Short mmCIF file of C-alpha atoms in Angstrom, two decimals:
data_model
loop_
_atom_site.label_atom_id
_atom_site.label_comp_id
_atom_site.label_asym_id
_atom_site.label_seq_id
_atom_site.Cartn_x
_atom_site.Cartn_y
_atom_site.Cartn_z
CA UNK A 1 -12.71 48.33 54.54
CA UNK A 2 -14.88 48.67 51.43
CA UNK A 3 -12.36 46.60 49.45
CA UNK A 4 -12.38 43.90 52.09
CA UNK A 5 -16.17 43.94 52.20
CA UNK A 6 -16.22 43.58 48.42
CA UNK A 7 -13.84 40.63 48.60
CA UNK A 8 -15.97 39.10 51.31
CA UNK A 9 -19.08 39.38 49.17
CA UNK A 10 -17.28 37.72 46.27
CA UNK A 11 -16.03 34.88 48.46
CA UNK A 12 -19.50 34.34 49.88
CA UNK A 13 -20.93 34.15 46.36
CA UNK A 14 -22.36 30.75 45.25
CA UNK A 15 -19.87 30.80 42.35
CA UNK A 16 -16.87 30.89 44.68
CA UNK A 17 -15.14 27.55 45.41
CA UNK A 18 -15.92 26.19 48.89
CA UNK A 19 -12.27 26.13 49.96
CA UNK A 20 -11.88 29.90 49.51
CA UNK A 21 -14.02 31.13 52.43
CA UNK A 22 -13.63 29.88 55.96
CA UNK A 23 -14.85 31.73 59.03
CA UNK A 24 -12.03 32.66 61.36
CA UNK A 25 -11.83 30.72 64.62
CA UNK A 26 -9.47 33.25 66.18
CA UNK A 27 -10.08 36.71 67.66
CA UNK A 28 -12.21 39.21 65.80
CA UNK A 29 -10.35 40.93 62.96
CA UNK A 30 -9.73 44.67 62.90
CA UNK A 31 -12.01 44.99 59.93
CA UNK A 32 -15.67 44.00 59.88
CA UNK A 33 -18.77 44.33 57.80
CA UNK A 34 -21.71 46.52 58.62
CA UNK A 35 -23.42 43.65 60.37
CA UNK A 36 -20.42 43.31 62.65
CA UNK A 37 -19.52 39.72 61.63
CA UNK A 38 -15.84 38.95 61.21
CA UNK A 39 -14.42 37.86 57.82
CA UNK A 40 -12.02 34.92 57.53
CA UNK A 41 -9.22 35.87 55.13
CA UNK A 42 -6.29 34.19 56.88
CA UNK A 43 -5.61 31.70 54.08
CA UNK A 44 -6.26 34.06 51.13
CA UNK A 45 -2.53 34.68 50.42
CA UNK A 46 -1.89 30.94 50.14
CA UNK A 47 -4.90 30.58 47.88
CA UNK A 48 -3.72 33.47 45.69
CA UNK A 49 -0.29 31.86 45.41
CA UNK A 50 -1.94 28.58 44.42
CA UNK A 51 -3.98 30.40 41.80
CA UNK A 52 -0.88 32.09 40.42
CA UNK A 53 0.85 28.70 40.13
CA UNK A 54 -2.20 27.27 38.41
CA UNK A 55 -2.31 30.16 35.94
CA UNK A 56 1.35 29.54 35.07
CA UNK A 57 0.61 25.83 34.73
CA UNK A 58 -2.21 26.67 32.30
CA UNK A 59 0.36 28.12 29.89
CA UNK A 60 2.46 24.95 30.06
CA UNK A 61 -0.64 22.80 29.61
CA UNK A 62 -1.72 24.95 26.67
CA UNK A 63 1.70 24.53 25.06
CA UNK A 64 1.58 20.74 25.49
CA UNK A 65 -1.94 20.52 24.10
CA UNK A 66 -0.90 22.57 21.07
CA UNK A 67 1.94 20.12 20.38
CA UNK A 68 -0.46 17.20 20.71
CA UNK A 69 -2.93 18.92 18.42
CA UNK A 70 -0.27 19.48 15.75
CA UNK A 71 0.55 15.76 15.86
CA UNK A 72 -3.03 14.48 15.78
CA UNK A 73 -4.81 17.15 13.72
CA UNK A 74 -2.11 19.09 11.83
CA UNK A 75 -4.65 20.38 9.30
CA UNK A 76 -6.47 22.42 11.96
CA UNK A 77 -5.54 26.09 11.95
CA UNK A 78 -4.00 27.59 15.08
CA UNK A 79 -6.54 28.82 17.57
CA UNK A 80 -6.77 32.62 17.96
CA UNK A 81 -5.51 32.51 21.57
CA UNK A 82 -1.94 31.52 20.67
CA UNK A 83 -0.60 35.07 21.00
CA UNK A 84 -2.45 35.97 24.20
CA UNK A 85 -0.47 36.47 27.36
CA UNK A 86 -3.23 35.00 29.52
CA UNK A 87 -4.65 31.58 28.79
CA UNK A 88 -8.21 30.72 29.66
CA UNK A 89 -9.68 27.34 30.42
CA UNK A 90 -11.93 27.84 27.40
CA UNK A 91 -8.83 27.90 25.17
CA UNK A 92 -7.71 24.54 26.48
CA UNK A 93 -11.20 23.13 26.15
CA UNK A 94 -11.30 24.25 22.51
CA UNK A 95 -8.14 22.26 21.70
CA UNK A 96 -9.34 19.19 23.62
CA UNK A 97 -12.72 19.29 21.85
CA UNK A 98 -11.01 19.47 18.46
CA UNK A 99 -8.86 16.43 19.27
CA UNK A 100 -11.81 14.46 20.63
CA UNK A 101 -13.88 15.29 17.56
CA UNK A 102 -11.11 14.04 15.30
CA UNK A 103 -10.79 10.81 17.29
CA UNK A 104 -14.55 10.24 17.10
CA UNK A 105 -14.50 10.83 13.33
CA UNK A 106 -11.67 8.34 12.97
CA UNK A 107 -13.64 5.73 14.90
CA UNK A 108 -16.66 6.32 12.67
CA UNK A 109 -14.55 6.18 9.52
CA UNK A 110 -12.31 3.34 10.57
CA UNK A 111 -12.00 2.22 6.94
CA UNK A 112 -10.06 5.37 6.07
CA UNK A 113 -6.33 4.62 6.48
CA UNK A 114 -4.08 6.99 8.35
CA UNK A 115 -1.16 8.85 6.78
CA UNK A 116 1.29 6.48 8.46
CA UNK A 117 -0.56 3.48 7.01
CA UNK A 118 -0.51 4.97 3.50
CA UNK A 119 3.21 5.71 3.82
CA UNK A 120 3.87 2.11 4.91
CA UNK A 121 1.92 0.79 1.89
CA UNK A 122 3.92 2.93 -0.55
CA UNK A 123 7.21 1.90 1.07
CA UNK A 124 6.22 -1.77 0.85
CA UNK A 125 5.37 -1.37 -2.85
CA UNK A 126 8.77 0.23 -3.47
CA UNK A 127 10.53 -2.72 -1.82
CA UNK A 128 8.48 -5.35 -3.65
CA UNK A 129 8.94 -3.87 -7.13
CA UNK A 130 12.37 -2.23 -6.69
CA UNK A 131 11.25 1.40 -7.02
CA UNK A 132 13.89 3.85 -5.82
CA UNK A 133 11.83 7.04 -5.70
CA UNK A 134 8.21 8.14 -5.27
CA UNK A 135 8.21 9.45 -8.85
CA UNK A 136 8.70 5.89 -10.09
CA UNK A 137 5.77 4.43 -8.16
CA UNK A 138 3.04 5.34 -10.67
CA UNK A 139 4.96 4.13 -13.79
CA UNK A 140 5.77 0.85 -12.06
CA UNK A 141 2.13 0.47 -11.00
CA UNK A 142 1.06 0.89 -14.62
CA UNK A 143 3.69 -1.60 -15.76
CA UNK A 144 2.62 -4.17 -13.16
CA UNK A 145 -1.04 -3.65 -14.11
CA UNK A 146 -0.26 -4.18 -17.81
CA UNK A 147 1.82 -7.31 -17.17
CA UNK A 148 -0.84 -8.69 -14.85
CA UNK A 149 -3.51 -8.16 -17.53
CA UNK A 150 -1.40 -9.95 -20.15
CA UNK A 151 -0.72 -12.86 -17.81
CA UNK A 152 -4.36 -13.11 -16.83
CA UNK A 153 -5.46 -13.28 -20.48
CA UNK A 154 -2.77 -15.86 -21.28
CA UNK A 155 -3.83 -18.07 -18.38
CA UNK A 156 -7.47 -17.75 -19.37
CA UNK A 157 -6.67 -18.84 -22.95
CA UNK A 158 -4.59 -21.78 -21.69
CA UNK A 159 -7.43 -22.90 -19.44
CA UNK A 160 -9.76 -22.91 -22.43
CA UNK A 161 -7.31 -24.64 -24.80
CA UNK A 162 -6.41 -27.33 -22.28
CA UNK A 163 -10.07 -27.70 -21.22
CA UNK A 164 -9.23 -26.99 -17.59
CA UNK A 165 -11.49 -25.52 -14.96
CA UNK A 166 -11.07 -21.77 -14.56
CA UNK A 167 -10.18 -22.30 -10.89
CA UNK A 168 -7.19 -24.52 -11.72
CA UNK A 169 -3.99 -22.96 -10.30
CA UNK A 170 -1.02 -22.07 -12.54
CA UNK A 171 0.89 -25.16 -11.35
CA UNK A 172 -1.80 -27.39 -12.87
CA UNK A 173 -1.61 -25.47 -16.14
CA UNK A 174 2.19 -25.87 -16.25
CA UNK A 175 1.96 -29.62 -15.51
CA UNK A 176 -0.66 -30.09 -18.21
CA UNK A 177 1.45 -28.25 -20.79
CA UNK A 178 4.46 -30.34 -19.80
CA UNK A 179 2.52 -33.59 -20.28
CA UNK A 180 1.25 -32.35 -23.62
CA UNK A 181 4.81 -31.59 -24.75
CA UNK A 182 5.90 -35.09 -23.70
CA UNK A 183 3.07 -36.63 -25.74
CA UNK A 184 3.99 -34.52 -28.79
CA UNK A 185 7.67 -35.52 -28.51
CA UNK A 186 6.76 -39.18 -28.23
CA UNK A 187 4.50 -38.97 -31.28
CA UNK A 188 7.21 -37.16 -33.23
CA UNK A 189 9.71 -39.93 -32.46
CA UNK A 190 7.25 -42.56 -33.58
CA UNK A 191 6.58 -40.69 -36.82
CA UNK A 192 10.31 -40.41 -37.57
CA UNK A 193 10.77 -44.11 -36.84
CA UNK A 194 7.91 -45.02 -39.16
CA UNK A 195 9.24 -42.74 -41.87
CA UNK A 196 12.71 -44.22 -41.75
CA UNK A 197 11.50 -47.75 -41.13
CA UNK A 198 13.53 -48.28 -38.01
CA UNK A 199 12.95 -48.50 -34.33
CA UNK A 200 16.29 -47.50 -32.83
CA UNK A 201 18.68 -44.59 -33.04
CA UNK A 202 21.53 -46.59 -34.50
CA UNK A 203 19.43 -47.61 -37.45
CA UNK A 204 18.46 -44.02 -38.00
CA UNK A 205 22.13 -43.03 -38.06
CA UNK A 206 22.89 -45.79 -40.58
CA UNK A 207 20.01 -44.67 -42.78
CA UNK A 208 21.28 -41.11 -42.77
CA UNK A 209 24.82 -42.26 -43.61
CA UNK A 210 23.49 -44.34 -46.51
CA UNK A 211 21.55 -41.33 -47.72
CA UNK A 212 24.67 -39.14 -47.64
CA UNK A 213 26.55 -41.75 -49.67
CA UNK A 214 23.80 -42.39 -52.23
CA UNK A 215 22.13 -39.05 -52.80
CA UNK A 216 25.03 -36.95 -54.27
CA UNK A 217 25.83 -39.41 -57.15
CA UNK A 218 22.09 -39.95 -57.79
CA UNK A 219 21.50 -36.20 -57.91
CA UNK A 220 24.39 -35.77 -60.37
CA UNK A 221 22.99 -38.56 -62.58
CA UNK A 222 19.56 -36.98 -62.66
CA UNK A 223 20.98 -33.57 -63.53
CA UNK A 224 22.97 -35.13 -66.44
CA UNK A 225 19.85 -36.90 -67.75
CA UNK A 226 17.78 -33.71 -67.62
CA UNK A 227 20.50 -31.85 -69.49
CA UNK A 228 21.02 -34.65 -72.02
CA UNK A 229 17.32 -35.11 -72.73
CA UNK A 230 16.77 -31.38 -72.73
CA UNK A 231 13.95 -31.49 -70.20
CA UNK A 232 13.42 -29.76 -66.84
CA UNK A 233 11.04 -32.02 -64.89
CA UNK A 234 11.80 -35.38 -63.31
CA UNK A 235 8.40 -36.68 -64.39
CA UNK A 236 9.38 -36.19 -68.05
CA UNK A 237 12.44 -38.48 -67.89
CA UNK A 238 10.65 -41.81 -68.33
CA UNK A 239 8.34 -40.67 -71.18
CA UNK A 240 11.31 -39.15 -73.05
CA UNK A 241 13.43 -42.33 -72.67
CA UNK A 242 10.51 -44.45 -73.94
CA UNK A 243 10.20 -42.27 -77.01
CA UNK A 244 13.88 -42.78 -77.78
CA UNK A 245 13.53 -46.58 -77.94
#
């Protein structure tokens, strides 16, 4: 009777859930309190069974929250309640608070990329620059940086030499260089034509053939004169011949 009275006092406590205590509508129970009022405990076994199920469900919920925590915040150490046989609501609240805090920090620091984003960036770099392993990422980055610096300096110098605006794209630089090469080639052809005194390719060929026919005998004659006159310079031939007259 004392035990039942104690249970009754607990169930009547303001902390007890409303669904726990209900006054019996049937005949007076065999047990009663000192004031003679009956106590309604008919549904207590069902409530206790529900509580037992809920306590078992807390363990499953705790296990699921731990898995979620390891996925979202793997750097957090395991909470001290992992090895306890009984799980409290406070343990679950601790895990939920840790996850919520991490989510709030991510929202505040939205500029900080996630691990999955960083992994995707590295993988994309490997595909773009044909890097087979992570160890080769840094050397290839340095190589790309060096090549980019050299190309940037070369383009800057070309812009200045060609008197182009610094915002001119590479295609404009290439077109300008191509036009400049065409102008140089045209001027070179004109210079050769003026030098040979001809305006067409056939005349140039004839001039070269005449040169091949004339130059060897002329060179032999000059060499004989130098040897005969005992001189070494072409400019001395005429003065020496005049002195012999």
